[in-house]
Tab-separated table of C-alpha atoms in Angstrom:
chain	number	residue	atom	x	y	z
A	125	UNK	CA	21.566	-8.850	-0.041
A	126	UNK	CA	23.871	-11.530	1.364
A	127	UNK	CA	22.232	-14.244	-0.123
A	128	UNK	CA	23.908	-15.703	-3.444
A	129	UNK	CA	22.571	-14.042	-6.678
A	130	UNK	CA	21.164	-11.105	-4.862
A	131	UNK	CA	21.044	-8.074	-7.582
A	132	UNK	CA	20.850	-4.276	-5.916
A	133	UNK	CA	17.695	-2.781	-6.714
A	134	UNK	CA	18.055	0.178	-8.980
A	135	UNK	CA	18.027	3.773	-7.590
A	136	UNK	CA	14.283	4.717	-6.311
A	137	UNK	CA	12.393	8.079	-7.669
A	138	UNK	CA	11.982	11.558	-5.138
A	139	UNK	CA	11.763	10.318	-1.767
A	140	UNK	CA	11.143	6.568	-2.212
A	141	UNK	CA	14.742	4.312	-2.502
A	142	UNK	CA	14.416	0.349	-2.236
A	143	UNK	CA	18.478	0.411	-1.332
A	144	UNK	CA	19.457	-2.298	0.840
A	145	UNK	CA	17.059	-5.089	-0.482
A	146	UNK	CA	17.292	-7.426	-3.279
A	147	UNK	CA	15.668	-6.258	-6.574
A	148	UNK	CA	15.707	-9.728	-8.134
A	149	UNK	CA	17.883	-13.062	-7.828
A	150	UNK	CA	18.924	-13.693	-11.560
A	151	UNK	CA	15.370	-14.626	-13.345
A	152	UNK	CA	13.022	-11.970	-12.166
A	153	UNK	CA	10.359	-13.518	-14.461
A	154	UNK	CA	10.631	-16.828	-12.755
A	155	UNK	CA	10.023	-15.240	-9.548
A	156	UNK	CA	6.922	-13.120	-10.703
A	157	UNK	CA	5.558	-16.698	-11.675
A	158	UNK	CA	5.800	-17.919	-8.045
A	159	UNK	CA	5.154	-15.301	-6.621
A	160	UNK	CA	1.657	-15.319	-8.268
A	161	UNK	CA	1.275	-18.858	-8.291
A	162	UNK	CA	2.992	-20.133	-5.415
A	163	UNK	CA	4.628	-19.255	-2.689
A	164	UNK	CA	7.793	-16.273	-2.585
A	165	UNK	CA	9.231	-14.600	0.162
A	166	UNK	CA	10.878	-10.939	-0.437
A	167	UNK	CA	12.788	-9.185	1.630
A	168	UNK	CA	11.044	-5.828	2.687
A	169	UNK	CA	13.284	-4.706	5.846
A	170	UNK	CA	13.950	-1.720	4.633
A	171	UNK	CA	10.672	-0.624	5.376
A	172	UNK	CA	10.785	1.827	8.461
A	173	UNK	CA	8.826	0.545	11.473
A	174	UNK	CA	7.625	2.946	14.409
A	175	UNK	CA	6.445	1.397	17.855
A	176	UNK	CA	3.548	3.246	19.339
A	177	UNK	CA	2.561	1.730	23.057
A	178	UNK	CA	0.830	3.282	25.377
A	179	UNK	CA	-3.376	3.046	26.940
A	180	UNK	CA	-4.188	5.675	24.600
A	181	UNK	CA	-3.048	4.975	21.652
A	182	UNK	CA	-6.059	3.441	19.816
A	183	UNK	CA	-8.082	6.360	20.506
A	184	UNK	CA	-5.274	8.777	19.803
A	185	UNK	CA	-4.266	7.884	16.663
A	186	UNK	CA	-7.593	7.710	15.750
A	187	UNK	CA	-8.361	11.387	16.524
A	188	UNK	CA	-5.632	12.698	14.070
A	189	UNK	CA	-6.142	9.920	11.267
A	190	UNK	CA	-8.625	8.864	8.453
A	191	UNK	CA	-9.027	5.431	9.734
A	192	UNK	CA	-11.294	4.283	12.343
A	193	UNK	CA	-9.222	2.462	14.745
A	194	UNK	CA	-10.980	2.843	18.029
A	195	UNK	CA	-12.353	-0.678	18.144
A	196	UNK	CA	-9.332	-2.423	17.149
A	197	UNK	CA	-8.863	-5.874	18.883
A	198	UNK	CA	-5.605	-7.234	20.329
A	199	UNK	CA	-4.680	-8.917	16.856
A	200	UNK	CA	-6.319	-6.335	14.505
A	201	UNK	CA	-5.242	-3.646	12.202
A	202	UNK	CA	-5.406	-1.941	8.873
A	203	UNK	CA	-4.088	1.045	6.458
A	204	UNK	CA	-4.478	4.452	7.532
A	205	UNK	CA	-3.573	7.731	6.058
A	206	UNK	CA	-2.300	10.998	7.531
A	207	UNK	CA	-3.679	14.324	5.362
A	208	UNK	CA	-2.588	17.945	5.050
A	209	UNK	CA	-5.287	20.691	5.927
A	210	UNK	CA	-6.987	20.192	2.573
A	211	UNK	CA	-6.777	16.599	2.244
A	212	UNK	CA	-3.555	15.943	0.218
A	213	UNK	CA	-2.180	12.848	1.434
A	214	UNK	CA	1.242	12.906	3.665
A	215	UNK	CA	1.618	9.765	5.164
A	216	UNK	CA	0.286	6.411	4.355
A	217	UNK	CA	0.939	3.342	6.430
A	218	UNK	CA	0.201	-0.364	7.623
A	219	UNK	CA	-0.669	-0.817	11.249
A	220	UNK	CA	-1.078	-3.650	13.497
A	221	UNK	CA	-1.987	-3.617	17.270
A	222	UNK	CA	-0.128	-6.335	19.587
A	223	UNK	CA	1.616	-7.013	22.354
A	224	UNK	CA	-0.327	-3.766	23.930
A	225	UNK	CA	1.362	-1.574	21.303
A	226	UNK	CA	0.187	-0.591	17.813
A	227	UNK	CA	3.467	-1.619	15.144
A	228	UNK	CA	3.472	1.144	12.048
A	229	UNK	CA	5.221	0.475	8.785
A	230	UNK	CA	5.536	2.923	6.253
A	231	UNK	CA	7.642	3.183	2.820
A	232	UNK	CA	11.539	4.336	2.773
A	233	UNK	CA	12.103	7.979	3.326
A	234	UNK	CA	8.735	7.915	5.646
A	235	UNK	CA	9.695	7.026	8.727
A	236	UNK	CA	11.279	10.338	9.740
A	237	UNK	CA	8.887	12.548	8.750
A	238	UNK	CA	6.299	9.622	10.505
A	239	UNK	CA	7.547	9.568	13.753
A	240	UNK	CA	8.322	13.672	13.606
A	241	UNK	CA	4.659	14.285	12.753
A	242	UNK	CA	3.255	12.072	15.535
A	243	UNK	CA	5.292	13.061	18.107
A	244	UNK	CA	4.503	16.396	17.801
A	245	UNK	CA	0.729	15.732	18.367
A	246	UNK	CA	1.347	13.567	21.326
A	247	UNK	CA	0.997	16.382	23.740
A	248	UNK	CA	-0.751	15.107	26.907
A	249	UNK	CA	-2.249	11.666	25.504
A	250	UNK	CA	-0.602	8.507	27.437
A	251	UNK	CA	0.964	7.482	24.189
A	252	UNK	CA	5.129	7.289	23.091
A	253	UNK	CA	5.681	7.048	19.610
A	254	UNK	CA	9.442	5.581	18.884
A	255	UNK	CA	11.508	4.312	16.257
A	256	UNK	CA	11.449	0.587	16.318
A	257	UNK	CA	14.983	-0.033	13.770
A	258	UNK	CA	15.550	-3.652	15.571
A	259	UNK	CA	12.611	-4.742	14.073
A	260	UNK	CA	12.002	-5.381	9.854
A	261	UNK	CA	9.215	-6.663	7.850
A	262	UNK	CA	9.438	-9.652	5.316
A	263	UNK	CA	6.413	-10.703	2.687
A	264	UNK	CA	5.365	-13.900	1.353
A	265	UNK	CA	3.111	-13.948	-1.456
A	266	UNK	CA	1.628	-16.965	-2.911
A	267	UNK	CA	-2.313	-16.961	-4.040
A	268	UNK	CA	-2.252	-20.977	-3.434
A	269	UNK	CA	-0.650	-20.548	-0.050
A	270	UNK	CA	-3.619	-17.956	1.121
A	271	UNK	CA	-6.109	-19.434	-0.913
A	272	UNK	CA	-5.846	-22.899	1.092
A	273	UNK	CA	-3.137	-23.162	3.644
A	274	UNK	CA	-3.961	-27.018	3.934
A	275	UNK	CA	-2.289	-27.570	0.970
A	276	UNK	CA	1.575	-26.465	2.233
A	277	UNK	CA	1.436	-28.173	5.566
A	278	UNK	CA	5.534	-27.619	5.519
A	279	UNK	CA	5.094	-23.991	5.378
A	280	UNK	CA	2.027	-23.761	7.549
A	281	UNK	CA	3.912	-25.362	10.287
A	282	UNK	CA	6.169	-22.574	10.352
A	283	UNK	CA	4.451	-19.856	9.906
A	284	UNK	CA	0.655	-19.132	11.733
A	285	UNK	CA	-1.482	-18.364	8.844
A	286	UNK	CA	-3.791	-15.926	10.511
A	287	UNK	CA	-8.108	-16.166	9.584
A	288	UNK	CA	-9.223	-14.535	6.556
A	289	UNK	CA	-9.679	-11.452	7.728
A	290	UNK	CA	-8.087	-8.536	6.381
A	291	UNK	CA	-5.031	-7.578	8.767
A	292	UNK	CA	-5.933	-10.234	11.250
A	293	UNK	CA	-2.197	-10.959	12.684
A	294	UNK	CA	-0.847	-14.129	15.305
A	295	UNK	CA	2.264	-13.698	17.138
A	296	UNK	CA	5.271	-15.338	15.841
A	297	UNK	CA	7.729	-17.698	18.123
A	298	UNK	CA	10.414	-15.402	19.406
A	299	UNK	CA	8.834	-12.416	18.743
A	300	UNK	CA	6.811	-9.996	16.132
A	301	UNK	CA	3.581	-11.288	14.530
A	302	UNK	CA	2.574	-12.319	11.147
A	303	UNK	CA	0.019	-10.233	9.294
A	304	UNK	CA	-2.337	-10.895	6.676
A	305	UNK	CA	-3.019	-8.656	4.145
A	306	UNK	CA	-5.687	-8.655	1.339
A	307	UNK	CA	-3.056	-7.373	-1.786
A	308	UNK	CA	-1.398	-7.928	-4.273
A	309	UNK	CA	-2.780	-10.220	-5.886
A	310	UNK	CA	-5.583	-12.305	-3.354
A	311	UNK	CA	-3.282	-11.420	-0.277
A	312	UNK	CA	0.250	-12.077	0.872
A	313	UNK	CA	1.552	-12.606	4.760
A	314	UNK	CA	3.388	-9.759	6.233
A	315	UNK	CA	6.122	-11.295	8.998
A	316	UNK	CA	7.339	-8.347	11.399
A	317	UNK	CA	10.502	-9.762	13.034
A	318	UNK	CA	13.398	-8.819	15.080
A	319	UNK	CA	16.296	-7.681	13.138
A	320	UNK	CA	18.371	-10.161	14.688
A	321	UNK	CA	16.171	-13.019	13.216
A	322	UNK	CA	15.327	-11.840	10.080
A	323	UNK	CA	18.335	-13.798	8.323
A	324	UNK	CA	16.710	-16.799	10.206
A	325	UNK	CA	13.003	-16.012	9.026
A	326	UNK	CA	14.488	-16.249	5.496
A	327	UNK	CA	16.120	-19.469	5.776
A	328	UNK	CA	13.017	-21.077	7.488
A	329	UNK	CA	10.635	-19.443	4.743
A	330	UNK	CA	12.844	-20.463	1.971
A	331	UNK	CA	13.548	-23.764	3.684
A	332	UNK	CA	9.812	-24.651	4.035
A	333	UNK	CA	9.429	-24.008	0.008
A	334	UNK	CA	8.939	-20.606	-0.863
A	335	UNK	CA	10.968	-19.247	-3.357
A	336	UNK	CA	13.499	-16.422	-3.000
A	337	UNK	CA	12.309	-13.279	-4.801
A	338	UNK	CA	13.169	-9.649	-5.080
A	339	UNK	CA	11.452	-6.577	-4.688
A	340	UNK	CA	10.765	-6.656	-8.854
A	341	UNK	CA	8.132	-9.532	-8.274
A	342	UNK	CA	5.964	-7.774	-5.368
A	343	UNK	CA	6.239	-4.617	-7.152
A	344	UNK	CA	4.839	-6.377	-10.795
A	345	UNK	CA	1.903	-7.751	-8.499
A	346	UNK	CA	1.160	-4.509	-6.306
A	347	UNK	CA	0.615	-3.003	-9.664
A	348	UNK	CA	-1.388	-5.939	-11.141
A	349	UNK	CA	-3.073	-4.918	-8.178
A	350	UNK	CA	-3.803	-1.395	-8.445
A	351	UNK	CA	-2.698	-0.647	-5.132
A	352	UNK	CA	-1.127	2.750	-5.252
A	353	UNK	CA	2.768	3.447	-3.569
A	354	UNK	CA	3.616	6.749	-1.910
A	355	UNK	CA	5.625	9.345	-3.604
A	356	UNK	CA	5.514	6.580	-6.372
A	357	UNK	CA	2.427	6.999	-7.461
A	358	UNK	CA	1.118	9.735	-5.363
A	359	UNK	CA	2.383	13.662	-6.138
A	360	UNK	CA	1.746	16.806	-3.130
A	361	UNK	CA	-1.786	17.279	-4.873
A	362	UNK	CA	-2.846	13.261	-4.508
A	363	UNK	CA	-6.132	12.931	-2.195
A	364	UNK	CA	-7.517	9.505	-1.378
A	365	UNK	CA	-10.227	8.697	-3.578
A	366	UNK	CA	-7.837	9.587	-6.562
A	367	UNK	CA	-5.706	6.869	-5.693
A	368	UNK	CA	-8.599	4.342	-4.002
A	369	UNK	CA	-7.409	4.306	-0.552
A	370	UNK	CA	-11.283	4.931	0.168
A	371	UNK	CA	-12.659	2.302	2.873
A	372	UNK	CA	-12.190	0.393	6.264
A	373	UNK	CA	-10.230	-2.309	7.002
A	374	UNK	CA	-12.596	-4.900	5.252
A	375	UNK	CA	-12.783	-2.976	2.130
A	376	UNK	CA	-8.556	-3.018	1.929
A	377	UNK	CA	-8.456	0.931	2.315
A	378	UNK	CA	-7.369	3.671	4.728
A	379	UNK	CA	-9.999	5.979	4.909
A	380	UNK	CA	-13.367	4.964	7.128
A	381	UNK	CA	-16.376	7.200	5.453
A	382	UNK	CA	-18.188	6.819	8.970
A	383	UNK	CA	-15.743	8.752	10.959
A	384	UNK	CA	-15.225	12.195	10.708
A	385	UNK	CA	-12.667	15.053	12.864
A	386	UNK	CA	-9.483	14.346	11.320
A	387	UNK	CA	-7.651	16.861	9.380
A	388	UNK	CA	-8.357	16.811	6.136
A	389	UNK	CA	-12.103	15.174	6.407
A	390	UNK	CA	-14.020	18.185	5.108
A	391	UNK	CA	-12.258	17.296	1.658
A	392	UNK	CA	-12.893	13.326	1.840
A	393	UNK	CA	-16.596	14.035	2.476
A	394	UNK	CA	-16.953	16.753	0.079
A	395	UNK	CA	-15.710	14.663	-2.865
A	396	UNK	CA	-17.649	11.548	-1.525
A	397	UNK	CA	-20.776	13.619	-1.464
A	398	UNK	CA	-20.833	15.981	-4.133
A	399	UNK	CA	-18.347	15.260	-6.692
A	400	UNK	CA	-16.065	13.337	-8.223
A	401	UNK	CA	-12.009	13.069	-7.522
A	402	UNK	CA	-10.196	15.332	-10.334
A	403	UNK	CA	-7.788	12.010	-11.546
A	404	UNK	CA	-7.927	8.567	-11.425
A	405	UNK	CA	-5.340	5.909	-10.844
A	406	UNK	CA	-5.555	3.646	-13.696
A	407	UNK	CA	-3.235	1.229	-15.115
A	408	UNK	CA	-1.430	1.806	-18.583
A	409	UNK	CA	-0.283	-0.995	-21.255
A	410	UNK	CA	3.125	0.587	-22.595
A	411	UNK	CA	5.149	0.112	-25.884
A	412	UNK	CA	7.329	-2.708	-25.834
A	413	UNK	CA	9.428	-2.516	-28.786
A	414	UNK	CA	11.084	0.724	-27.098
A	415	UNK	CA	14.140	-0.686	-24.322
A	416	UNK	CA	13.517	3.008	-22.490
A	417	UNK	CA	11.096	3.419	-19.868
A	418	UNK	CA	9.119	6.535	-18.490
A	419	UNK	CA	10.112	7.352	-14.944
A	420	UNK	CA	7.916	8.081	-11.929
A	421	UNK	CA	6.636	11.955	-12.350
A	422	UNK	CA	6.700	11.962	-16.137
A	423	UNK	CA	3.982	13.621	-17.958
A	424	UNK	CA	1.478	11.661	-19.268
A	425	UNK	CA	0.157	13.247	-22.891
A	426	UNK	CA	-2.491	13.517	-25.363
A	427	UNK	CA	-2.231	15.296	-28.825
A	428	UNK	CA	0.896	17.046	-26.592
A	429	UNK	CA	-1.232	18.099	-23.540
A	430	UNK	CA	-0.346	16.959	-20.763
A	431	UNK	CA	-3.596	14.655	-18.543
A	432	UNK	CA	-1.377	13.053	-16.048
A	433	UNK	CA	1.322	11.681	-14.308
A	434	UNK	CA	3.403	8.424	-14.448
A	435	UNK	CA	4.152	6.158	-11.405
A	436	UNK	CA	5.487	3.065	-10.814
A	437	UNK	CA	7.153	1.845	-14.044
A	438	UNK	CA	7.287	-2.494	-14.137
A	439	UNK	CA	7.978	-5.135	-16.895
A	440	UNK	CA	5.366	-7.512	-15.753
A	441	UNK	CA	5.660	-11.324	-16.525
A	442	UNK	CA	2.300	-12.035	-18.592
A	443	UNK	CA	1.374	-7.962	-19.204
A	444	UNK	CA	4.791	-7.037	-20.686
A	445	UNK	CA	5.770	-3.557	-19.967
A	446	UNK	CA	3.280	-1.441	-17.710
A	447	UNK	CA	2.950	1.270	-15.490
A	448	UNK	CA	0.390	3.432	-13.018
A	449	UNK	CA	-0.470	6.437	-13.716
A	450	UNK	CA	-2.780	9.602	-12.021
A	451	UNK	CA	-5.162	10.732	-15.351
A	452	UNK	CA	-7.717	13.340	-15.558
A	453	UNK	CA	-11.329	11.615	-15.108
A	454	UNK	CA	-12.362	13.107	-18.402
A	455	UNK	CA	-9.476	10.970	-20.220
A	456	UNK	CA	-11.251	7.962	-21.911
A	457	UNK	CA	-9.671	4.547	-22.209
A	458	UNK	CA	-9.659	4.820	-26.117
A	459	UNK	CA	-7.327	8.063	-25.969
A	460	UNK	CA	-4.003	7.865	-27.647
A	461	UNK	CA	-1.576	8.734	-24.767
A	462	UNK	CA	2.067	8.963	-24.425
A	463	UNK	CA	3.909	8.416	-21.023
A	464	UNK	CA	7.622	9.785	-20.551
A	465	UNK	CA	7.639	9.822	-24.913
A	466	UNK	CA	6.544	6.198	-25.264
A	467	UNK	CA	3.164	5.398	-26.352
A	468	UNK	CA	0.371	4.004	-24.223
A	469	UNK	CA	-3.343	3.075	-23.612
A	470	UNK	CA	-5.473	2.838	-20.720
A	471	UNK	CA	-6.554	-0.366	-19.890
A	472	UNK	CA	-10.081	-0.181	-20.199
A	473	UNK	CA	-10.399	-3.061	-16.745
A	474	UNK	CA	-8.454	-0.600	-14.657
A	475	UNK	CA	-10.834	2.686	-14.897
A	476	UNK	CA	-12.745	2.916	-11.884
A	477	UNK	CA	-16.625	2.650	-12.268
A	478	UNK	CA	-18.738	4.649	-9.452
A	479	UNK	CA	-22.899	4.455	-10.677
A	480	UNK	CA	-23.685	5.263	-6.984
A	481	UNK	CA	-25.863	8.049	-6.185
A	482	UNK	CA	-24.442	10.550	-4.061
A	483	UNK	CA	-26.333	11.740	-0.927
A	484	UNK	CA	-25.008	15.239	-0.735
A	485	UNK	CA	-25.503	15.671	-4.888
A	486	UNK	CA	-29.378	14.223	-4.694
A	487	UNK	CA	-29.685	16.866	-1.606
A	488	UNK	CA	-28.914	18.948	-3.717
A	489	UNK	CA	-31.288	18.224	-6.763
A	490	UNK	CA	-34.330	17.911	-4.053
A	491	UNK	CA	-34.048	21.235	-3.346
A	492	UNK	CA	-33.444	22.316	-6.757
A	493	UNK	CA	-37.093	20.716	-7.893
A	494	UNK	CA	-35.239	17.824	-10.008
């Protein structure tokens, strides 16, 4: 926010605030277009990050978790996903293990109730979950950057552009590591710094050609993307494959189907099995000629009956006004919604297709005679 032409993000929605960090620098548009097409840096340190050494940690977190983390490498990491009892999602966050410590960062208003939750189940495992404040978390995004880093030599000089695989990180000079990740867009570079440096991280990044840009440009992208934000576009009843955080680290999601004996599993492998999740996340196209918006945890309607939820809310440079949404399965991409009072439409790419047969359902049929 000290940098010249830094505008305050607007106030967040339920627990979720982006307070502290820029929402845009003067031509948000402009910075959507780099950010897709070249190379941006946004300032993300208000993200909370929790430091979690200790010689059990891997196989720790892995016991209370839906990832599978227990052959993570020095350098590795990916998305993982605390649940409630019956598989609602709590807590959703980006890990990375270095310097013999797994680094957690998790959206505003989550670190708290983060850190508070695995605390709690450290009990006797040789692990010591702790706030890590002096440390923040910057993003570059940039499709041509990831897509060939021989073609910014400047940049690549300063920053490590870790291998193509997803979450792969390299330590940075003077501390913290660079991360890539495979979203939005075809992937973007997390840098975890020291507090102290960050100021210097931005004049390097921005110094070495990318483009200052505000929290509005990742957030048009991330949606682009699909890719789901917590208390944004989940509600208390959200389970993961509603929202497609369904996969290991080289699918891009945060919960492994192999592993099981995690709270909340018997839910996961029931729906994976037998069923299909009760909403999708889809994207929707909204009306433009209205200057209002619907807010995060509007209804979504049809004929006045209400089929979902709204979440994040963006004016995207090249879609125009959009928004994601949680929609009953059963809604069809031709319906005639409305979202917060505006009208809106499904866009017909974003509807998740699933044609696979399920194990536990074609059990089921076997024994049935069909």
């Amino acid at each position: 926010m000290s940098v010249s032409g830094a505008v305050p993000a607007p106030p967040g929605a339920g627990v979720v605030s982006d307070d502290g960090v820029a929402w845009h620098f003067g031509d948000p548009f402009g910075e959507q277009r780099a950010a897709a097409r070249g190379i941006a840096v946004v300032d993300r340190s208000h993200r909370p990050v929790i430091r979690l050494p200790g010689p059990e940690r891997l196989t720790w977190l892995h016991s209370l978790t839906s990832q599978h983390l227990e052959s993570l490498s020095p350098g590795d990491g990916a998305e993982d996903l605390v649940l409630d009892i019956a598989g609602r999602i709590q807590e959703h966050f980006v890990l990375t293990d270095m310097d013999d410590a797994l680094w957690l960062d998790t959206e505003p208003g989550h670190g708290h109730s983060l850190l508070h939750y695995l605390t709690s189940m450290v009990f006797w495992a040789k692990a010591e979950p702790q706030a890590a404040d002096d440390h923040a978390v910057l993003t570059v995004l940039g499709d041509g950057l990831l897509a060939d880093a021989r073609q910014h030599p400047e940049f690549a000089a300063v920053v490590p552009v870790p291998d193509h695989q997803p979450y792969s990180s390299s330590p940075l000079p003077g501390g913290g590591f660079v991360r890539r990740m495979p979203w939005p867009g075809r992937g973007a570079l997390d840098l975890v710094v020291p507090r102290t440096e960050l100021a210097g991280w931005w004049e390097r990044l921005t110094e070495a050609g990318a483009r200052p840009a505000g929290t509005w440009a990742y957030e048009a992208l991330r949606v682009e993307s699909l890719r789901p934000r917590l208390s944004v576009d989940t509600d208390d009843r959200a389970i993961p494959h509603e929202v497609r955080w369904i996969g290991g680290p080289d699918a891009a999601g945060a919960v492994h189907l192999d592993k099981g004996c995690y709270r909340g599993q018997e839910t996961v492998a029931r729906v994976h099995n037998l069923g299909r999740p009760p909403r999708n996340l889809v994207l929707l196209h909204l009306d433009g000629s209205d200057d209002q918006r619907p807010a995060p945890g509007d209804a979504v309607t049809a004929d006045g009956r209400t089929v979902g939820r709204v979440g994040t809310v963006i004016d995207h440079f090249e879609l125009g006004p959009v928004a994601l949404a949680l929609v009953k399965r059963s809604v069809s991409p031709e319906t005639a919604l409305t979202a917060g009072g505006l009208a809106a439409s499904i866009d017909p790419d974003s509807v998740p297709h699933d044609d696979r047969v399920q194990a536990g359902r074609a059990a089921i049929d076997r024994l049935r005679g069909r």
